[in-house]
Coordinates of C-alpha atoms and ligand atoms in Angstrom, one line a residue:
M1 CA 290.6 53.9 22.2
S2 CA 292.7 55.3 19.5
E3 CA 293.0 53.2 16.0
T4 CA 296.5 52.8 17.0
A5 CA 297.7 51.2 19.8
T6 CA 298.9 53.5 22.4
E7 CA 302.1 52.6 23.3
A8 CA 302.7 52.1 26.9
P9 CA 305.7 54.6 28.4
N10 CA 309.1 53.0 29.7
E11 CA 308.7 55.0 33.3
T12 CA 305.5 55.0 35.4
P13 CA 304.6 59.3 34.8
Y14 CA 304.9 61.4 37.0
F15 CA 301.9 63.6 37.8
P16 CA 300.1 66.1 38.3
M17 CA 300.7 66.0 34.1
D18 CA 300.6 69.9 32.8
R19 CA 298.9 70.7 30.2
D20 CA 299.7 72.3 26.5
S21 CA 300.3 75.5 26.3
R22 CA 299.0 75.3 23.2
C23 CA 295.5 73.8 23.5
P24 CA 294.9 74.9 26.8
F25 CA 291.4 73.9 27.4
A26 CA 292.4 70.0 26.9
P27 CA 293.2 68.5 29.3
P28 CA 297.0 67.0 30.0
E29 CA 298.1 65.2 26.8
G30 CA 299.5 62.5 29.7
T31 CA 296.3 61.7 30.8
K32 CA 295.2 60.9 27.5
I33 CA 297.5 58.7 26.8
L34 CA 297.2 56.8 30.3
R35 CA 293.2 56.3 29.6
E36 CA 293.7 54.8 26.6
I37 CA 296.3 52.0 27.6
N38 CA 293.9 51.5 30.8
P39 CA 291.7 53.7 32.6
V40 CA 294.0 52.5 36.0
S41 CA 297.0 53.0 35.8
R42 CA 300.2 53.5 38.5
V43 CA 301.4 57.3 38.1
K44 CA 304.2 58.2 40.7
I45 CA 303.4 61.7 42.9
W46 CA 305.3 64.5 44.6
D47 CA 306.3 62.2 48.0
G48 CA 308.0 59.0 45.3
S49 CA 305.1 56.9 46.2
T50 CA 302.9 55.5 43.4
P51 CA 298.7 55.6 43.5
W52 CA 296.7 54.4 40.9
L53 CA 295.5 57.4 38.9
I54 CA 291.7 56.5 37.0
T55 CA 291.2 58.8 33.7
G56 CA 288.4 56.1 32.2
L57 CA 284.7 57.6 32.6
D58 CA 283.3 54.6 33.4
A59 CA 285.8 53.5 36.2
Q60 CA 285.7 56.3 38.1
K61 CA 282.1 56.7 38.4
T62 CA 282.5 52.6 39.7
L63 CA 285.0 53.7 42.1
L64 CA 283.6 57.1 43.3
G65 CA 280.5 55.4 44.0
D66 CA 282.5 52.2 45.9
P67 CA 282.3 51.8 49.9
R68 CA 285.8 49.9 49.4
I69 CA 287.2 53.6 48.6
S70 CA 287.1 56.1 50.9
V71 CA 288.2 60.0 51.8
D72 CA 290.1 59.1 54.9
E73 CA 293.0 61.3 54.9
T74 CA 294.8 59.9 57.9
L75 CA 295.2 56.6 56.9
A76 CA 298.5 55.2 55.8
G77 CA 299.4 55.2 51.3
F78 CA 296.8 58.3 51.3
P79 CA 298.2 60.1 48.3
H80 CA 298.3 63.5 49.9
W81 CA 298.2 66.5 47.1
N82 CA 301.2 68.0 48.8
E83 CA 303.6 67.9 52.1
G84 CA 301.6 70.3 53.6
M85 CA 298.2 68.7 53.2
K86 CA 300.3 65.6 54.3
A87 CA 302.2 67.4 57.5
N88 CA 298.6 69.2 59.0
V89 CA 296.2 65.7 58.4
S90 CA 296.5 65.2 62.3
I91 CA 295.0 69.1 62.7
R92 CA 292.3 69.1 60.3
P93 CA 289.1 68.2 61.7
K94 CA 287.0 66.1 60.8
S95 CA 284.6 67.4 57.6
V96 CA 282.8 67.1 55.2
F97 CA 285.9 66.5 52.9
N98 CA 287.7 63.7 54.9
S99 CA 284.6 61.9 56.5
D100 CA 282.9 58.5 55.4
G101 CA 279.9 56.8 55.7
E102 CA 278.3 57.5 58.2
E103 CA 279.8 60.7 60.0
H104 CA 279.8 61.8 56.9
A105 CA 276.7 61.7 55.3
R106 CA 275.7 63.0 59.2
F107 CA 277.5 66.6 58.0
R108 CA 276.5 66.2 55.3
R109 CA 273.4 66.2 55.6
M110 CA 273.5 69.7 57.2
M111 CA 275.0 71.2 55.0
T112 CA 272.4 70.1 52.4
R113 CA 269.7 71.6 54.5
A114 CA 271.9 75.1 52.9
F115 CA 271.3 74.5 49.6
T116 CA 267.8 73.5 49.2
V117 CA 266.6 74.5 45.7
K118 CA 264.2 76.5 47.3
R119 CA 267.0 78.7 49.6
V120 CA 268.5 78.4 45.3
K121 CA 266.0 79.5 43.7
A122 CA 265.4 82.9 46.3
L123 CA 269.5 83.9 45.4
R124 CA 268.9 84.1 41.9
P125 CA 267.1 88.1 41.6
F126 CA 270.4 88.8 44.3
I127 CA 272.5 86.8 41.6
Q128 CA 271.7 89.3 39.0
Q129 CA 271.8 92.1 40.9
T130 CA 275.6 91.0 41.5
V131 CA 276.1 90.6 38.0
D132 CA 274.8 93.1 36.6
E133 CA 276.5 95.9 39.3
L134 CA 279.7 94.1 38.1
I135 CA 279.3 95.0 34.3
D136 CA 278.2 98.4 35.5
A137 CA 280.9 99.6 37.2
M138 CA 283.4 97.5 35.0
T139 CA 281.8 99.5 31.9
E140 CA 281.8 103.0 33.4
G141 CA 285.6 102.1 34.2
P142 CA 288.4 102.3 31.8
K143 CA 289.5 99.8 28.8
P144 CA 290.4 97.5 29.2
A145 CA 289.7 95.9 32.3
D146 CA 290.9 92.5 33.7
L147 CA 287.6 90.4 34.0
V148 CA 289.4 87.8 36.9
T149 CA 289.1 91.0 39.5
A150 CA 286.0 92.4 37.8
L151 CA 283.3 90.0 38.0
A152 CA 284.8 86.5 37.8
L153 CA 286.3 86.6 41.2
P154 CA 283.7 88.8 43.6
V155 CA 280.5 87.5 41.7
P156 CA 280.5 84.0 44.1
S157 CA 282.9 85.9 46.2
I158 CA 279.6 88.2 46.9
V159 CA 277.0 85.2 46.5
I160 CA 278.6 83.1 49.1
C161 CA 279.2 85.4 52.0
Q162 CA 275.7 86.1 51.6
M163 CA 275.1 82.8 52.0
L164 CA 277.0 82.2 54.8
G165 CA 276.6 85.6 56.9
V166 CA 280.0 86.4 56.7
P167 CA 281.3 89.8 55.8
Y168 CA 282.5 90.9 52.7
E169 CA 284.9 93.4 53.8
N170 CA 286.9 90.3 54.8
H171 CA 287.3 88.4 51.2
D172 CA 290.6 90.3 50.1
F173 CA 291.3 88.4 54.1
F174 CA 289.7 84.9 52.8
Q175 CA 291.3 85.5 49.0
E176 CA 295.0 85.4 50.6
N177 CA 294.6 82.7 52.9
S178 CA 292.5 80.4 50.1
V179 CA 295.1 81.1 47.5
Q180 CA 298.1 80.3 50.2
A181 CA 296.3 77.2 51.9
V182 CA 296.3 75.2 48.7
D183 CA 299.0 76.2 47.0
R184 CA 300.9 73.3 45.7
Y185 CA 304.2 74.9 45.8
A186 CA 303.5 76.6 49.4
T187 CA 305.8 75.1 52.6
P188 CA 303.5 73.1 54.6
E189 CA 304.0 76.4 57.2
E190 CA 302.6 78.3 54.8
N191 CA 299.4 75.9 54.1
M192 CA 299.0 75.4 57.7
Q193 CA 299.0 79.1 58.4
A194 CA 296.5 80.0 55.9
F195 CA 294.4 77.9 57.2
A196 CA 294.8 78.2 60.7
N197 CA 294.2 82.1 59.6
M198 CA 291.2 81.6 58.0
F199 CA 289.7 79.4 60.6
M200 CA 290.7 81.2 64.2
F201 CA 288.5 83.7 61.7
M202 CA 285.5 81.4 61.2
H203 CA 285.8 80.4 64.7
E204 CA 284.8 83.6 66.1
I205 CA 282.2 84.0 64.1
V206 CA 280.5 81.2 64.5
E207 CA 280.8 82.0 68.9
K208 CA 279.2 85.1 68.3
K209 CA 276.0 83.0 66.1
M210 CA 275.8 81.0 68.4
S211 CA 274.2 83.6 70.9
E212 CA 273.5 85.9 68.2
P213 CA 271.5 83.7 65.1
A214 CA 271.2 85.6 62.3
D215 CA 269.3 83.8 58.7
D216 CA 271.9 83.0 57.5
V217 CA 273.8 79.2 57.0
L218 CA 276.6 80.4 59.2
S219 CA 274.2 80.7 62.4
D220 CA 272.2 77.2 61.1
F221 CA 275.8 75.9 61.9
A222 CA 275.9 77.5 65.1
G223 CA 272.9 76.5 65.8
Y224 CA 274.1 72.7 65.2
A225 CA 276.9 73.5 67.4
R226 CA 274.5 74.9 70.4
D227 CA 272.5 71.8 70.4
G228 CA 275.6 69.1 70.9
D229 CA 275.2 67.9 67.6
I230 CA 278.8 69.2 66.6
D231 CA 281.4 71.3 68.3
A232 CA 281.9 75.2 67.1
A233 CA 285.0 73.9 65.6
E234 CA 283.5 71.6 63.1
A235 CA 280.8 74.2 62.3
A236 CA 284.2 76.7 61.7
Q237 CA 285.8 73.9 59.5
M238 CA 281.6 73.8 57.8
G239 CA 281.5 77.3 57.4
L240 CA 285.5 77.5 55.8
G241 CA 285.0 74.4 53.4
M242 CA 282.3 75.9 51.5
L243 CA 283.9 79.7 51.6
I244 CA 287.4 77.9 50.1
A245 CA 284.7 75.0 48.0
G246 CA 282.8 77.7 46.3
H247 CA 284.6 81.3 45.2
E248 CA 287.4 80.1 43.4
T249 CA 286.0 77.2 41.9
S250 CA 282.8 79.4 40.3
A251 CA 285.7 82.3 39.7
N252 CA 288.0 79.9 37.2
M253 CA 284.6 78.7 35.3
I254 CA 283.5 82.7 34.8
A255 CA 287.1 83.4 33.4
L256 CA 288.0 80.6 31.7
G257 CA 284.7 79.7 30.2
T258 CA 284.6 83.5 28.8
L259 CA 287.8 83.3 26.7
A260 CA 286.7 79.9 25.9
L261 CA 283.0 81.6 24.8
L262 CA 285.1 84.1 22.9
E263 CA 287.4 81.6 21.4
N264 CA 284.4 79.5 20.2
P265 CA 282.2 82.9 18.8
D266 CA 280.2 80.1 16.8
Q267 CA 279.2 79.0 20.4
L268 CA 279.2 82.5 22.5
K269 CA 276.8 83.6 19.1
L270 CA 274.5 80.8 20.2
I271 CA 274.5 82.2 23.8
R272 CA 274.4 86.2 23.2
D273 CA 270.9 85.4 20.8
A274 CA 269.2 82.4 22.8
E275 CA 266.0 84.1 24.3
D276 CA 265.1 80.6 25.4
D277 CA 266.9 79.9 29.4
K278 CA 267.3 75.5 28.4
V279 CA 270.6 77.3 26.0
V280 CA 272.5 78.3 28.5
I281 CA 271.3 76.1 31.0
N282 CA 272.4 73.4 28.9
A283 CA 275.8 75.4 27.5
V284 CA 277.0 75.5 31.5
E285 CA 277.4 71.7 31.4
E286 CA 278.7 71.5 28.5
M287 CA 281.3 74.0 29.7
M288 CA 281.8 72.0 33.3
R289 CA 283.0 69.3 30.3
Y290 CA 284.9 70.6 28.3
L291 CA 287.1 73.3 30.6
G292 CA 287.9 70.5 33.8
I293 CA 289.1 72.8 35.7
I294 CA 289.4 69.9 39.0
H295 CA 292.4 69.2 36.7
N296 CA 294.4 67.5 40.1
G297 CA 292.3 64.3 41.2
Q298 CA 290.0 63.7 43.6
R299 CA 292.8 61.8 46.4
R300 CA 290.5 58.4 47.7
I301 CA 292.5 55.4 49.4
A302 CA 290.8 51.5 48.6
L303 CA 290.5 50.0 52.0
E304 CA 289.6 46.3 50.1
D305 CA 291.3 44.8 47.1
I306 CA 289.5 45.9 44.2
E307 CA 289.4 44.2 40.8
I308 CA 288.7 46.3 38.2
S309 CA 289.8 47.1 34.1
G310 CA 291.9 44.1 34.5
Q311 CA 294.2 45.5 37.2
H312 CA 293.5 44.6 41.3
I313 CA 293.8 47.2 43.8
K314 CA 295.4 46.6 46.8
A315 CA 294.0 47.7 50.5
G316 CA 295.9 50.7 51.5
D317 CA 296.7 51.5 47.8
G318 CA 296.6 55.4 47.3
V319 CA 293.8 56.0 44.1
I320 CA 293.5 59.6 42.1
V321 CA 290.5 60.3 40.2
E322 CA 291.4 62.4 37.5
L323 CA 287.9 64.3 36.5
S324 CA 289.1 66.4 33.7
S325 CA 290.6 63.5 31.4
S326 CA 287.3 61.2 31.8
N327 CA 285.1 64.3 30.6
W328 CA 287.6 64.4 27.0
D329 CA 286.4 60.2 27.2
P330 CA 285.6 60.3 23.7
E331 CA 283.5 56.7 24.2
A332 CA 281.4 59.4 26.4
F333 CA 281.4 62.7 25.0
P334 CA 281.8 61.9 20.8
E335 CA 284.5 64.5 19.6
P336 CA 285.2 65.4 22.9
E337 CA 287.6 68.8 21.9
K338 CA 284.4 69.8 20.4
L339 CA 282.5 72.9 22.5
D340 CA 279.5 72.1 21.5
I341 CA 277.3 73.7 23.9
T342 CA 273.6 71.9 22.2
R343 CA 275.2 68.4 23.0
S344 CA 273.9 66.6 25.5
A345 CA 276.9 66.3 28.3
R346 CA 274.7 66.1 31.4
L347 CA 276.2 63.1 32.8
H348 CA 279.7 65.3 33.5
T349 CA 282.0 64.7 36.2
G350 CA 282.7 68.3 36.6
F351 CA 281.0 68.8 39.7
G352 CA 282.3 64.5 40.8
F353 CA 280.6 61.5 41.4
G354 CA 278.6 59.6 44.2
P355 CA 278.6 60.4 47.9
H356 CA 281.1 63.8 47.4
Q357 CA 279.7 65.0 45.0
C358 CA 279.5 69.0 45.0
I359 CA 277.1 70.2 47.6
G360 CA 277.1 73.7 46.1
Q361 CA 276.6 72.5 42.3
Q362 CA 273.1 74.3 42.2
L363 CA 274.4 77.2 43.6
A364 CA 277.3 76.9 40.7
R365 CA 275.3 76.6 38.0
A366 CA 273.1 79.5 38.9
E367 CA 275.6 81.8 39.8
L368 CA 277.5 80.3 35.7
Q369 CA 273.7 80.7 34.1
I370 CA 273.0 84.2 35.0
V371 CA 276.8 85.5 34.5
Y372 CA 277.3 83.6 30.5
N373 CA 273.3 84.8 30.1
T374 CA 274.6 88.2 31.5
L375 CA 277.3 89.4 30.5
F376 CA 277.0 88.3 26.0
K377 CA 273.5 90.1 25.9
R378 CA 275.1 93.5 27.6
L379 CA 278.4 93.6 26.4
P380 CA 277.9 92.2 22.5
D381 CA 281.5 93.5 21.2
L382 CA 283.4 91.4 24.5
A383 CA 286.8 90.6 23.2
L384 CA 290.2 90.3 24.2
A385 CA 292.7 92.9 24.4
I386 CA 295.6 90.7 24.3
P387 CA 296.3 88.3 21.6
A388 CA 295.0 84.8 23.4
E389 CA 298.2 83.0 23.1
E390 CA 299.6 86.0 25.8
V391 CA 296.8 84.4 28.4
E392 CA 298.4 82.5 31.2
F393 CA 296.8 79.7 32.6
K394 CA 297.0 79.1 36.4
S395 CA 298.5 75.2 36.6
D396 CA 299.7 75.6 40.8
R397 CA 296.5 75.8 41.8
L398 CA 293.9 73.2 42.4
A399 CA 291.8 74.3 39.8
Y400 CA 292.0 75.6 36.5
G401 CA 291.9 79.0 35.1
V402 CA 293.0 81.8 33.9
Y403 CA 295.5 84.9 36.3
S404 CA 293.8 87.7 34.7
L405 CA 292.0 88.2 31.5
P406 CA 291.5 91.7 29.8
V407 CA 288.6 92.2 28.2
T408 CA 287.5 95.6 25.8
W409 CA 283.8 95.9 24.3
Ligands
HEM501 C1 282.4 75.5 39.1 C2 282.2 75.2 40.7 C3 282.6 74.2 41.7 C4 282.7 72.9 40.8 C5 283.1 72.5 39.4 C6 282.9 72.3 42.0 C7 283.7 71.2 41.7 C8 283.2 70.0 42.8 C9 284.1 68.2 42.5 C10 284.4 67.8 41.6 C11 283.6 68.4 44.4 C12 284.1 66.5 44.8 C13 284.8 66.3 45.5 C14 285.0 64.9 45.7 O1 285.0 64.0 44.8 O2 286.1 64.5 46.0 C15 283.3 69.1 45.1 C16 282.6 68.8 46.5 C17 282.4 69.8 47.0 N1 281.9 71.1 46.7 FE1 281.9 72.3 45.4 N2 282.6 73.2 43.1 C18 281.9 74.2 42.8 C19 281.0 75.0 43.3 C20 280.4 74.3 44.7 C21 280.4 75.8 46.0 C22 280.1 76.7 45.0 C23 280.3 75.5 46.7 C24 279.4 75.4 48.0 C25 279.4 77.0 48.1 C26 280.8 74.2 46.8 C27 280.7 73.0 47.7 C28 281.3 71.9 47.6 C29 281.6 71.0 49.4 C30 281.0 71.2 50.3 C31 282.0 69.3 48.4 C32 282.6 68.5 49.5 C33 281.4 67.5 49.1 C34 281.4 66.6 49.7 O3 282.9 66.2 50.1 O4 280.9 65.4 50.5 N3 281.0 73.9 45.8 N4 282.4 70.2 43.8

């Protein structure tokens, strides 16, 4: 709590809230105000409904781990992200993202097998080689270069395509459609068309891999479909979920993280000069806390009445868990506005919390550790090629980031 009491706003605040362009790394000021008044408060969303917004770390962890909180998006009162997500709810197959309890655990078991520590460890040399080749190509090309297209987007795309067994030649197609599928301002028809395009493509690959399996994750999913554990549509949906969840998130962390380090040269120097891997391992956790790229709220609905933080959440109420605000909760992280790669930030919720916590987090960590460790050592003079105030930030997507990052070296 701040020393002077924060005043409650007169009207129910609108969510999502804008970040302050003068402090682009800070979560929206409005979420800070709500957290100080009550970390469990009402907000208004696009359809006029007033779900609860959860902004404090303790309240978030309590609710995300509570089985009375559900991701069942078909229930009346579910706080959908936009009109498109609501309109298409009946045609979205069940998956790890929208199922609870035993059904969720079943999907999740099938997916986590793809991310065993052994499999991710075995991928590290491939990730390192990919990063090195992309930096080679960038430095052989003209200056300035756009770090987003040269490195941030291709690293996770190449890695996830390799893991899934999806031809990387299709990355433009996926790039365009995945942006459109989760664009807050796209029409419901545009959202749906983008999902349908990707789904049909993925379905075809799964069907092919059911009869011609290879050593990749989509073949594993196709195998479950062949054995009757799931159907081919569910297998395609699992692959699609991984492709969407796993590429723009990591890409935003690479580009936004690079910008944050360029703006904090003392912290960048610690990474650049480090000989011990522990430095970058810890730095990635702090970057996950500090950047809060998943800032549009994890959507949930209460199945039963819940008392929390002096508030009464009723069965059927929508609940939105806003992760970036809790990662700047000063009670959990003193002086949250300081990027300090030596602090202990391990308890951040950048990968979520509870049963739906990120499945790909070990892969994302490996990608980020390798990129940060390699980029600043190989290009010690890396610098922004435009004034920092001219960098354009993406607020209209599910994940926060930058559209482009012109750099020189
Ligand atoms: C830095 C990169 C990443 C960030 C910040 C991130 C963040 C998150 C967050 C916050 C959640 C929780 C969602 C919720 O509770 O509603 C989540 C779930 C998930 N993530 Fe990630 N993620 C990243 C990378 C990845 C990668 C690389 C993959 C896979 C290739 C992946 C796959 C998933 C899946 C499948 C889920 C759903 C889990 C479930 O519902 O049980 N993510 N992620």
